[in-house]
Tab-separated table of C-alpha atoms in Angstrom:
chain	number	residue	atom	x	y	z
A	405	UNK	CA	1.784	-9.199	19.699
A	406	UNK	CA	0.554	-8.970	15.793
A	407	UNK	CA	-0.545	-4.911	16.651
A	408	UNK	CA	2.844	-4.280	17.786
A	409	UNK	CA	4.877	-5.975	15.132
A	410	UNK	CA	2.220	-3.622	12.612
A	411	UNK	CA	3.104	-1.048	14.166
A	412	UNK	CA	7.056	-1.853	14.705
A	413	UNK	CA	6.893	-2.229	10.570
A	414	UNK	CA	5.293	0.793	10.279
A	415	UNK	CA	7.705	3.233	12.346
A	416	UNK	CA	10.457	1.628	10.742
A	417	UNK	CA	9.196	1.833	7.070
A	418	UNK	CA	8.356	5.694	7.939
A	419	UNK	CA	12.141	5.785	9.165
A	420	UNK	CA	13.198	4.270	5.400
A	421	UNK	CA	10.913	6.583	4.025
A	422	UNK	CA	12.467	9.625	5.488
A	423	UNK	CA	16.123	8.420	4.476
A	424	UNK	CA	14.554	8.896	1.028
A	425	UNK	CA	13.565	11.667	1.469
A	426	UNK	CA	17.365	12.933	2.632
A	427	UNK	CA	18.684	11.263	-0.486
A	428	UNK	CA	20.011	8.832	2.068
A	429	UNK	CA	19.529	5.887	-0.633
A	430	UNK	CA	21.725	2.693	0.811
A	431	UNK	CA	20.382	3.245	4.164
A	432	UNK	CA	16.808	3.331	2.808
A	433	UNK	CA	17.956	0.469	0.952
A	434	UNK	CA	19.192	-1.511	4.094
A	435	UNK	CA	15.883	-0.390	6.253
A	436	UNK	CA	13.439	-1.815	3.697
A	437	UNK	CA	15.497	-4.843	3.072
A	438	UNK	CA	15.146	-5.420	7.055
A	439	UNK	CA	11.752	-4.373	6.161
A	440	UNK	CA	11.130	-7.297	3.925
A	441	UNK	CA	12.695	-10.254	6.221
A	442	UNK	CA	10.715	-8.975	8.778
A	443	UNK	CA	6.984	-8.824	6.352
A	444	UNK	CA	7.747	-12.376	5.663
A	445	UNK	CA	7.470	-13.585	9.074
A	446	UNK	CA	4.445	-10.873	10.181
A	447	UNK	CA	2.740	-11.822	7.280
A	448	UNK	CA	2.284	-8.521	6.220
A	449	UNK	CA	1.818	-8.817	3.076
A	450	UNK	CA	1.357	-4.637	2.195
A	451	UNK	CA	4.657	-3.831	3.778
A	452	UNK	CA	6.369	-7.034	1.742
A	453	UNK	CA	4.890	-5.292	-1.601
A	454	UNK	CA	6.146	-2.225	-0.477
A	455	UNK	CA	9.301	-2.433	0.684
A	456	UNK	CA	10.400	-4.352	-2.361
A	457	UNK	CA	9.148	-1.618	-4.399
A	458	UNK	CA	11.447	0.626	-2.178
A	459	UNK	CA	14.471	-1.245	-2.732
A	460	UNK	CA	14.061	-1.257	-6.387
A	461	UNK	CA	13.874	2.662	-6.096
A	462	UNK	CA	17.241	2.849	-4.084
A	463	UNK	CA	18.769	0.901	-6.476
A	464	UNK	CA	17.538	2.967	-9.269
A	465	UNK	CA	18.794	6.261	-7.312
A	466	UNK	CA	22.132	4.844	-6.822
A	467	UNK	CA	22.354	4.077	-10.084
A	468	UNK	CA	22.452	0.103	-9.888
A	469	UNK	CA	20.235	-0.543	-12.722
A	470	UNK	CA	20.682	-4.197	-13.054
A	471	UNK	CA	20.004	-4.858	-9.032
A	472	UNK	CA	16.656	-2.571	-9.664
A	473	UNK	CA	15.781	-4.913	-12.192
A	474	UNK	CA	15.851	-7.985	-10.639
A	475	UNK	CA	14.384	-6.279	-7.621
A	476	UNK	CA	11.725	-5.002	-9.730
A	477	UNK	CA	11.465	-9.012	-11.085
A	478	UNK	CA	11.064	-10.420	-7.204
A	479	UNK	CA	8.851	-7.671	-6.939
A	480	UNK	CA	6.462	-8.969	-10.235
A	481	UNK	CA	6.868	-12.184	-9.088
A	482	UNK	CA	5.654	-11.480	-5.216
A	483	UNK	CA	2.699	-9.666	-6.386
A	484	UNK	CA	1.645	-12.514	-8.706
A	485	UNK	CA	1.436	-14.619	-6.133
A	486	UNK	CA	-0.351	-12.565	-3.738
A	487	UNK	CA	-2.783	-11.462	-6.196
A	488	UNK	CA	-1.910	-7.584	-5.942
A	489	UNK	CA	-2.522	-5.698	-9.120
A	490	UNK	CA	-1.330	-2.862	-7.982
A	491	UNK	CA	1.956	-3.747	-7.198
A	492	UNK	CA	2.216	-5.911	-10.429
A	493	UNK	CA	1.701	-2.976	-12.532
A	494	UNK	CA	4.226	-0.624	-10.240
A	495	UNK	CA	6.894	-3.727	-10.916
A	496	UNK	CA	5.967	-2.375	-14.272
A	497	UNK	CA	6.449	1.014	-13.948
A	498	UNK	CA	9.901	0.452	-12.043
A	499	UNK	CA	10.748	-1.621	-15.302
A	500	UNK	CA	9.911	1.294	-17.455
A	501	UNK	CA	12.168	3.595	-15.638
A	502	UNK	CA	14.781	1.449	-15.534
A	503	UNK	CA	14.671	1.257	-19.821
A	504	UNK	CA	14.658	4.840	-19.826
A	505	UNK	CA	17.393	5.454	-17.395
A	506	UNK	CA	19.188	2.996	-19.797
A	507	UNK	CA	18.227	5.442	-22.794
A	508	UNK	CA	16.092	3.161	-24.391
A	509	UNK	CA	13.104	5.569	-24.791
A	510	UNK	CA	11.168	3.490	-27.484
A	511	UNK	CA	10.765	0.788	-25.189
A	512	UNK	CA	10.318	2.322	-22.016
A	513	UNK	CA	7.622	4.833	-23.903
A	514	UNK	CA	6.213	1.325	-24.856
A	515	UNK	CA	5.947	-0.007	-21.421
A	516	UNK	CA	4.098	3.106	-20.142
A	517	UNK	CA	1.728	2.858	-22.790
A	518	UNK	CA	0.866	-0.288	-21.570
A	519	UNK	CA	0.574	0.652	-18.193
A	520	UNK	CA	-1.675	3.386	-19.128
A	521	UNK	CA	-3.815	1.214	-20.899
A	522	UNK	CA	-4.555	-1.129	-17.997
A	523	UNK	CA	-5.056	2.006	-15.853
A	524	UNK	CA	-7.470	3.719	-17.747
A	525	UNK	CA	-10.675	2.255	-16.044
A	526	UNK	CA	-10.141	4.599	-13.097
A	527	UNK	CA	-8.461	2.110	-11.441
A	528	UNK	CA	-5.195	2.626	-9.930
A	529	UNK	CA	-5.174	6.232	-10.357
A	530	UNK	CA	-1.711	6.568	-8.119
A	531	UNK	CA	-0.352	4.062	-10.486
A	532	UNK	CA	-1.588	5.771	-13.607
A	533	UNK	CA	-0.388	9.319	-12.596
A	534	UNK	CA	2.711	8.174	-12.126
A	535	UNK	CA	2.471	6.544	-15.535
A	536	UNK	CA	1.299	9.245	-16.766
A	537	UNK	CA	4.157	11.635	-15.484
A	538	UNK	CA	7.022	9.689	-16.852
A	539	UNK	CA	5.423	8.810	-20.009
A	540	UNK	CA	5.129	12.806	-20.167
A	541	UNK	CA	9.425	12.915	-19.317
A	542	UNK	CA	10.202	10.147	-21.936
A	543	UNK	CA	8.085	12.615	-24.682
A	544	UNK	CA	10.261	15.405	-23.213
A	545	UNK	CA	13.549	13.534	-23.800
A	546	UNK	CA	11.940	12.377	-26.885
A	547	UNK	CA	11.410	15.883	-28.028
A	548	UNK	CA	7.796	15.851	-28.081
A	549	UNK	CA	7.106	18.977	-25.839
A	550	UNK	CA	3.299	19.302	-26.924
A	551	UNK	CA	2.400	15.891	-25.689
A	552	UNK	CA	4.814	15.667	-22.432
A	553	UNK	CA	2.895	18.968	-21.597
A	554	UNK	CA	-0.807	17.208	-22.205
A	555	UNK	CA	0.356	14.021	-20.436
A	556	UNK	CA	1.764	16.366	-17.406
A	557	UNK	CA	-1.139	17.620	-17.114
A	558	UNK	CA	-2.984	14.662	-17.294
A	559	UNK	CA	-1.015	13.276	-14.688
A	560	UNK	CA	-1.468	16.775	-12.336
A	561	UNK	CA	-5.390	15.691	-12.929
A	562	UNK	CA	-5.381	12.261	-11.794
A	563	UNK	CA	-2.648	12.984	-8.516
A	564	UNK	CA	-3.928	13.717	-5.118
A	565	UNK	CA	-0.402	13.492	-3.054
A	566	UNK	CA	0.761	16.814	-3.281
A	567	UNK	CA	4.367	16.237	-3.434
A	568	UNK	CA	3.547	14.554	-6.368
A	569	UNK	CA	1.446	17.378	-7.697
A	570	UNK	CA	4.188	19.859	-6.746
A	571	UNK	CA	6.752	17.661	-9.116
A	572	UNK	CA	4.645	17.512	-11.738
A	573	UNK	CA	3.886	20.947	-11.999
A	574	UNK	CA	7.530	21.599	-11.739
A	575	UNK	CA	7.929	19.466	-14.878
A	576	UNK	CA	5.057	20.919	-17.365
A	577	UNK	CA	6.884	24.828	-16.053
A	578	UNK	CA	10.191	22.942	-17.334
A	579	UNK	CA	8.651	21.597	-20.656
A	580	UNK	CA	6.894	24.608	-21.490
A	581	UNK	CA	10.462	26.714	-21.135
């Protein structure tokens, strides 16, 4: 019974993940909120982290930057009390986005530069390229074109998904034009 609901939450966070994917945002939204009721009662606690990371994301793509706060806050709050590191510090990074979607660049260039310094044991290298590549966009918006270009490539170095590589080499060919 616990192998099938694992594997029930997987297929269906997959199924949120390729609504993403198709820009499909409130759906993805609605799956990983399903996504979340249903972690609570598996007691899975990887797919809880998870999928409230991925509703903070939708909300942040549909441009509902105080829900993606406060999901990023249940988010920071879930992770504390299950210990995860990792997720505290992508509560974070969703924090951090959500300044600089808000145009506050000092502080969200701040907040990454605090994430970066946590990350820069080795640990957390997903976390820290992704760091990494929006610390490199806030310097672009900034103006700073020399660093976002060393940052992006920092963050190139330290990626292994290679969507993510693909994005971020799409961004240092748009900050070097």
């Amino acid at each position: 019974q616990r192998l099938r609901s694992y594997e029930a939450g997987r297929i269906l966070a997959a199924y949120g993940k390729l609504l993403q994917y198709e820009s499909s945002w409130s759906l993805s939204r609605d799956v990983h909120e399903t996504l979340i009721a249903y972690a609570w009662s598996a007691d899975d606690e990887e797919r809880l982290l998870d999928s409230m990371l991925m509703v903070g994301f939708c909300h942040r793509m549909l441009g509902q930057l105080d829900e993606a706060r406060e999901a990023y806050r249940v988010l920071r709050e879930a992770a504390s009390e299950l210990h995860s590191e990792q997720y505290l510090l992508l509560s974070e990074l969703g924090f951090a986005k959500v300044a600089a979607e808000r145009g506050n660049l000092p502080a969200a260039a701040g907040m990454l530069d605090r994430i970066l310094r946590k990350t820069c044991g080795g640990d957390h290298e997903t976390v820290r390229s992704k760091a990494l590549m929006d610390r490199a966009r806030v310097a672009t918006q900034l103006g700073d074109h020399a660093t976002a270009a060393v940052l992006g490539h920092q963050a190139f170095e330290c990626s292994t998904d290679p969507f993510d590589r693909d994005r971020i080499l799409v961004n240092i060919g748009m900050t070097l034009t």
